[in-house]
Amino acid sequence: MVKIEFLGPIGKEPILLDVKNLNDVSKELNKDENISIWLEKSAVALNDMIVNSLDIELKDGDKISILPPVCGG
Amino acid sequence: MVKIEFLGPIGKEPILLDVKNLNDVSKELNKDENISIWLEKSAVALNDMIVNSLDIELKDGDKISILPPVCGG
Amino acid sequence: MIEIYNGPLDVKEVISRWLDEINGKNWGAFIPFVGIVRKEDGIEALSFDIYEPILEKWFDDWQKKAKEKGAILKMAHSRGVVPVFTSSYISAVMSPKRRIALDLIDEFVEDFKANAPIWKYDVIDGERIYAEARSTAMNGAGLMSKKD
Amino acid sequence: MIEIYNGPLDVKEVISRWLDEINGKNWGAFIPFVGIVRKEDGIEALSFDIYEPILEKWFDDWQKKAKEKGAILKMAHSRGVVPVFTSSYISAVMSPKRRIALDLIDEFVEDFKANAPIWKYDVIDGERIYAEARSTAMNGAGLMSKKD
């Protein structure tokens, strides 16, 4: 199982998914309209590292974070 | 009479000259080698305003400043 | 290390402490950037969420970049509610040379705005509203979008 | 108004006072630049001459430029001897917007280096040596040169 965290204003509790790679996560998340509207403008991190490809295998216990648009300062 | 001040590292006391315009000042100052070596790299102010032309008439009491290369901070 | 505080920053305390750190060392230029919450559009405060693990990594990368140029970066940021006229953000660069310091503080602050995982909310009549229009999608955003 | 002090600047006092000035006003960004005397080439201190009348005019021109952009500039500088590891120069910009503040402090500090009528001397073994190699001819320099 991997854990998906939704950061900042997305305001959704973490979910657990039984998936093999980031592509599967993307497919699952796009099924929920309340999440999919955020995906277009959100960055993705795997175990707290920003990723730039979905062709990444996942292992049990991995943490995926969805990071919506930021504005510090 | 106009007063010529030499600022910063030039290290020369002010002088008084009986001249009609800035061109005359230039001619006088270039006669002194200890001053002329500074003129190439120095800016000139008339009554504390930087000037960019020598075709300026002078009146009694005017103050001319010679400003060598600067380095604040 | 980033300093994270609950509520507004004590600007004098933070800057004084950073000044003490440079004291006796051979830094030629010290440039702090202080961000203060402006009173506009009826807001009474801003509020911030921070995701620290990625923020620390983002900052460590910048610290490495700075060190390659012989400089050091500092940063303090607020979490939670920060009232108008108080400070939510201070960063600083210390460098032997002014040109490097001026370039670094500019690049660092701009990248901070675009890529530090911090979310801003306007507080109006006690309500917390995501400052979406002022927010920037991070580098790599849209990876999971099905639009493309 | 420029603040001119004999000897090194009290950086904490100056910055704290400028911070008090912005308190309760609607500035969004405050960027001080602190210049510190570096220990190098065997110097024990720097020493400065200032020609105030032209410095004030130069600063007033910059203050006007800043005001047109909704910003304010501050500046403090030392006269006389400033030992290594102490500060001889602090300037700052206060602006509603960060982008204007970052651009202004950069342009202001660079023009200060090139055109503020201040002369720098290295102090080595108690002797005062004009820092000619690090100095810059001001805009308009060479007007009275007979070379051309």
XYZ file of C-alpha atoms in Angstrom:
442
model
C 0.000 0.000 0.000
C 1.118 3.560 -0.698
C -0.122 6.667 1.076
C -1.336 9.727 -0.823
C -1.230 13.059 1.026
C -3.031 16.171 -0.194
C -1.214 19.284 0.937
C -2.328 22.836 1.712
C -5.701 24.004 0.432
C -6.768 20.691 -1.133
C -8.134 19.924 2.304
C -8.565 16.178 1.935
C -7.488 13.438 4.348
C -4.698 11.074 3.180
C -5.756 7.919 1.341
C -4.144 4.495 0.942
C -3.909 2.886 -2.492
C -2.802 -0.567 -3.581
C -0.894 0.381 -6.738
C 2.330 -0.564 -8.500
C 3.514 2.684 -10.014
C 2.834 6.407 -10.269
C 0.775 5.950 -13.428
C -1.676 3.852 -11.425
C -1.872 6.562 -8.781
C -2.637 9.115 -11.471
C -5.423 6.932 -12.886
C -6.967 6.444 -9.456
C -6.816 10.096 -8.468
C -8.296 11.270 -11.749
C -11.436 9.268 -10.962
C -12.325 11.713 -8.198
C -13.380 15.071 -9.632
C -12.637 16.901 -6.375
C -9.052 15.760 -6.714
C -8.603 15.816 -10.487
C -9.290 19.575 -10.661
C -6.189 20.070 -8.500
C -3.908 17.725 -10.462
C -3.460 20.003 -13.456
C -1.799 22.657 -11.307
C -0.190 20.443 -8.657
C 3.336 19.092 -8.385
C 3.922 15.527 -7.174
C 6.467 14.269 -4.648
C 7.493 10.688 -3.911
C 8.882 10.288 -0.400
C 9.354 14.070 -0.239
C 11.259 14.362 -3.519
C 9.544 16.193 -6.389
C 9.189 13.832 -9.375
C 8.959 14.663 -13.065
C 7.871 11.317 -14.486
C 5.028 8.878 -13.827
C 7.115 5.883 -14.950
C 8.247 5.178 -11.422
C 7.646 1.882 -9.617
C 6.294 2.084 -6.078
C 6.970 -0.090 -3.067
C 4.978 -0.746 0.050
C 5.056 2.221 2.406
C 5.873 4.837 -0.211
C 4.422 8.295 0.408
C 3.096 10.429 -2.439
C 2.321 14.112 -1.888
C 0.167 16.327 -4.082
C 1.363 19.952 -3.896
C -1.050 22.641 -5.153
C 0.104 26.164 -6.222
C 2.238 27.860 -3.580
C 2.666 31.387 -2.283
C 5.140 31.842 0.537
C 6.220 35.083 2.163
C 37.312 85.109 -8.266
C 36.221 81.503 -8.242
C 37.336 78.866 -5.772
C 38.650 75.461 -6.876
C 38.402 72.612 -4.375
C 40.265 69.307 -4.765
C 38.360 66.494 -3.092
C 39.390 63.220 -1.497
C 42.834 61.822 -2.272
C 44.021 64.717 -4.462
C 45.164 66.233 -1.188
C 45.658 69.802 -2.335
C 44.433 72.997 -0.648
C 41.727 75.035 -2.473
C 42.919 77.724 -4.875
C 41.362 80.980 -6.105
C 41.365 81.810 -9.820
C 40.351 84.942 -11.702
C 38.636 83.313 -14.701
C 35.516 83.830 -16.804
C 34.423 80.320 -17.665
C 35.098 76.635 -17.055
C 37.359 76.410 -20.107
C 39.676 78.903 -18.460
C 39.694 76.829 -15.273
C 40.615 73.761 -17.303
C 43.499 75.598 -18.979
C 44.837 76.850 -15.652
C 44.587 73.472 -13.901
C 46.285 71.640 -16.742
C 49.374 73.806 -16.233
C 50.060 71.997 -12.933
C 51.167 68.418 -13.542
C 50.232 67.332 -10.036
C 46.673 68.347 -10.825
C 46.457 67.478 -14.507
C 47.135 63.778 -13.830
C 43.893 63.738 -11.805
C 41.762 65.575 -14.377
C 41.497 62.701 -16.827
C 39.679 60.583 -14.260
C 37.924 63.293 -12.259
C 34.398 64.655 -12.496
C 33.761 68.374 -12.130
C 31.075 70.141 -10.105
C 30.038 73.776 -10.237
C 28.421 74.930 -6.996
C 27.924 71.287 -6.039
C 26.228 70.277 -9.290
C 28.097 67.867 -11.564
C 28.654 69.532 -14.969
C 29.114 67.910 -18.377
C 30.308 70.880 -20.438
C 33.106 73.427 -20.122
C 31.133 76.101 -21.998
C 29.769 77.550 -18.793
C 30.281 81.148 -17.711
C 31.395 81.738 -14.144
C 30.540 84.505 -11.713
C 32.339 85.852 -8.705
C 32.091 83.438 -5.750
C 31.424 80.307 -7.796
C 32.827 77.093 -6.356
C 34.324 74.400 -8.568
C 35.035 70.918 -7.188
C 37.315 68.288 -8.697
C 36.096 64.779 -7.822
C 38.548 61.904 -8.315
C 37.447 58.227 -8.643
C 35.136 57.137 -5.830
C 34.605 53.981 -3.811
C 31.949 54.123 -1.120
C 30.751 51.338 1.104
C 18.162 25.013 8.659
C 15.034 27.061 8.167
C 13.576 28.713 11.246
C 9.815 28.202 11.435
C 7.763 30.161 13.970
C 4.111 30.051 14.956
C 2.678 33.486 14.137
C 4.555 36.672 13.210
C 8.348 36.905 13.179
C 10.299 39.033 15.648
C 12.260 40.800 12.918
C 14.708 42.599 15.209
C 15.502 39.413 17.130
C 16.051 37.374 13.951
C 18.224 39.952 12.191
C 20.224 40.722 15.357
C 20.956 37.042 15.820
C 22.054 36.638 12.195
C 24.249 39.728 12.586
C 25.859 38.124 15.648
C 26.583 35.064 13.509
C 28.518 37.072 10.922
C 30.379 39.059 13.570
C 34.143 38.468 13.314
C 33.785 36.413 10.153
C 34.919 37.724 6.811
C 31.573 38.512 5.135
C 31.555 41.733 3.132
C 27.845 41.953 2.396
C 24.761 40.997 4.390
C 21.369 41.461 2.726
C 18.192 40.519 4.582
C 14.836 40.521 2.817
C 11.915 41.210 5.170
C 8.399 40.435 3.960
C 5.600 42.221 5.805
C 1.859 41.497 5.554
C 0.160 44.363 3.733
C -3.282 45.663 4.640
C -5.250 45.369 1.427
C -8.503 43.927 0.097
C -10.001 43.927 3.580
C -7.695 41.267 5.015
C -6.904 41.300 8.729
C -4.130 38.718 8.500
C -2.550 36.056 6.336
C -2.295 32.436 7.376
C 0.290 29.912 6.182
C 0.553 26.150 5.808
C 4.072 24.754 5.396
C 5.179 21.319 4.278
C 8.494 21.131 6.056
C 10.174 18.022 4.563
C 10.135 19.408 1.016
C 10.790 22.961 2.199
C 13.970 21.781 3.941
C 15.130 19.966 0.794
C 14.379 22.985 -1.353
C 16.370 25.142 1.070
C 19.287 22.677 1.270
C 19.586 22.783 -2.528
C 19.764 26.573 -2.407
C 22.287 26.456 0.424
C 24.508 24.255 -1.763
C 24.194 26.691 -4.673
C 25.082 29.564 -2.331
C 28.102 27.762 -0.897
C 29.487 27.169 -4.384
C 29.558 30.950 -4.689
C 31.107 31.366 -1.253
C 27.861 32.635 0.268
C 25.385 31.506 2.941
C 21.602 31.790 2.990
C 19.335 32.200 6.025
C 15.577 31.926 6.220
C 12.779 32.312 8.756
C 9.074 31.842 8.022
C 5.791 31.935 9.900
C 3.260 29.185 10.217
C -0.379 30.007 11.056
C -1.852 33.479 11.422
C 0.232 36.610 10.768
C -1.616 39.938 11.267
C -1.235 42.889 8.870
C 1.868 45.065 9.424
C 3.804 42.133 10.910
C 6.412 39.969 9.211
C 5.866 36.434 7.911
C 9.128 35.967 6.038
C 12.786 36.917 6.420
C 15.614 35.580 4.339
C 19.190 36.771 4.062
C 22.405 36.240 2.189
C 25.926 36.669 3.540
C 28.675 36.847 0.957
C 32.225 38.127 0.660
C 31.215 40.140 -2.413
C 28.277 42.481 -2.956
C 27.531 41.443 -6.568
C 27.064 37.784 -5.596
C 24.920 38.802 -2.623
C 22.642 41.041 -4.699
C 22.155 38.369 -7.364
C 21.573 35.586 -4.846
C 18.971 37.330 -2.709
C 17.019 38.176 -5.875
C 17.122 34.659 -7.330
C 16.467 33.051 -3.950
C 13.432 35.193 -3.102
C 11.932 34.706 -6.576
C 12.392 30.935 -6.480
C 11.048 30.898 -2.927
C 7.854 32.534 -4.214
C 7.540 29.993 -7.037
C 8.696 26.728 -5.487
C 8.750 26.735 -1.669
C 5.926 24.449 -0.443
C 4.051 27.100 1.521
C 0.372 27.919 1.075
C -1.099 31.317 1.798
C -4.612 32.149 2.972
C -6.270 35.542 3.394
C -7.989 35.938 6.744
C -11.160 38.020 6.299
C -13.754 38.245 9.075
C -12.021 35.323 10.718
C -12.423 33.156 7.633
C -9.400 31.510 5.946
C -9.510 31.810 2.128
C -6.823 30.208 -0.088
C -4.972 32.968 -1.969
C -5.322 31.068 -5.215
C -4.972 34.022 -7.598
C -1.602 34.968 -6.053
C -0.298 31.390 -5.984
C 2.074 29.795 -8.469
C 2.070 26.218 -9.723
C 5.404 24.643 -8.741
C 7.992 23.395 -11.239
C 6.712 20.078 -12.559
C 3.055 20.853 -11.845
C 0.440 19.001 -13.905
C 2.322 15.678 -13.926
C -0.834 13.761 -13.036
C -3.200 15.837 -15.132
C -5.208 13.870 -17.673
C -5.576 16.972 -19.841
C -2.521 16.162 -21.965
C 18.492 62.466 4.530
C 21.638 60.388 4.669
C 22.912 59.463 8.129
C 26.658 60.031 8.412
C 28.529 58.680 11.433
C 32.128 59.030 12.593
C 33.579 55.506 12.636
C 31.731 52.186 12.315
C 27.956 51.923 12.105
C 25.833 50.385 14.866
C 24.033 48.041 12.471
C 21.424 46.780 14.960
C 20.530 50.297 16.068
C 20.205 51.596 12.514
C 18.131 48.679 11.223
C 15.944 48.609 14.344
C 15.205 52.295 13.939
C 14.338 51.880 10.254
C 12.101 48.932 11.191
C 10.310 51.165 13.712
C 9.744 53.678 10.924
C 7.951 51.149 8.728
C 5.916 49.760 11.633
C 2.177 50.260 11.037
C 2.755 51.582 7.523
C 1.805 49.559 4.487
C 5.231 48.450 3.227
C 5.357 44.870 2.004
C 9.097 44.515 1.543
C 12.062 45.920 3.459
C 15.547 45.125 2.152
C 18.617 46.452 3.942
C 22.081 46.099 2.422
C 24.852 45.958 5.036
C 28.424 46.483 3.892
C 31.102 45.151 6.241
C 34.856 45.838 6.078
C 36.647 42.641 5.037
C 40.002 41.595 6.408
C 42.179 41.195 3.318
C 45.508 42.327 1.916
C 46.776 43.113 5.393
C 44.420 45.980 6.080
C 43.412 46.763 9.651
C 40.676 49.209 8.695
C 39.246 51.331 5.901
C 38.949 55.079 6.107
C 36.464 57.276 4.239
C 36.249 60.865 3.036
C 32.780 62.112 2.120
C 31.760 65.208 0.217
C 28.337 65.775 1.713
C 26.787 68.460 -0.507
C 27.042 66.340 -3.662
C 26.277 63.124 -1.783
C 23.005 64.638 -0.535
C 22.044 65.704 -4.063
C 22.909 62.293 -5.458
C 20.761 60.696 -2.743
C 17.858 63.131 -3.266
C 17.792 62.200 -6.963
C 17.575 58.533 -6.010
C 14.882 59.246 -3.434
C 12.802 60.903 -6.170
C 13.285 57.895 -8.459
C 12.233 55.581 -5.611
C 9.147 57.667 -4.801
C 7.976 57.470 -8.407
C 7.907 53.701 -7.873
C 6.130 54.041 -4.513
C 9.278 53.150 -2.570
C 11.595 54.861 -0.066
C 15.366 54.613 0.281
C 17.442 54.888 3.459
C 21.188 55.208 3.810
C 23.826 55.409 6.534
C 27.589 55.732 5.929
C 30.743 56.076 7.980
C 33.274 58.851 7.833
C 36.837 58.267 9.061
C 38.266 54.977 10.254
C 36.192 51.747 10.185
C 37.990 48.605 11.506
C 37.734 45.208 9.800
C 34.582 43.195 10.637
C 32.588 46.367 11.320
C 30.103 48.092 9.033
C 30.751 51.246 7.017
C 27.603 51.292 4.910
C 23.933 50.414 5.260
C 21.243 51.252 2.776
C 17.682 49.999 2.556
C 14.590 50.099 0.420
C 10.991 49.936 1.618
C 8.400 49.197 -1.025
C 4.862 47.850 -1.248
C 6.051 45.221 -3.740
C 8.993 42.834 -3.593
C 9.962 43.075 -7.283
C 10.386 46.856 -7.110
C 12.347 46.517 -3.849
C 14.739 43.900 -5.258
C 15.397 45.931 -8.411
C 15.847 49.199 -6.534
C 18.304 47.973 -3.909
C 20.442 46.476 -6.688
C 20.447 49.588 -8.880
C 20.909 51.891 -5.902
C 23.869 49.997 -4.419
C 25.593 49.747 -7.821
C 25.144 53.434 -8.584
C 26.274 54.254 -5.049
C 29.533 52.407 -5.748
C 30.037 54.268 -9.037
C 28.809 57.784 -8.315
C 28.512 58.605 -4.610
C 31.286 61.122 -3.755
C 33.017 58.981 -1.147
C 36.709 58.117 -1.156
C 38.119 54.969 0.367
C 41.550 54.424 1.898
C 43.136 51.212 3.157
C 44.656 51.573 6.615
C 47.811 49.458 6.842
C 50.246 49.870 9.742
C 48.440 53.076 10.611
C 49.024 54.505 7.137
C 46.147 55.732 4.952
C 46.467 54.595 1.310
C 43.960 55.678 -1.362
C 42.203 52.548 -2.714
C 42.757 53.699 -6.265
C 42.530 50.299 -7.962
C 39.062 49.690 -6.459
C 37.782 53.180 -7.246
C 35.587 54.188 -10.178
C 35.689 57.409 -12.179
C 32.326 59.148 -11.761
C 29.896 59.802 -14.616
C 31.280 62.753 -16.536
C 34.876 62.179 -15.468
C 37.627 63.559 -17.726
C 35.780 66.770 -18.595
C 38.878 68.869 -17.946
C 41.362 66.407 -19.363
C 43.549 67.761 -22.163
C 43.980 64.289 -23.619
C 41.079 64.667 -26.043
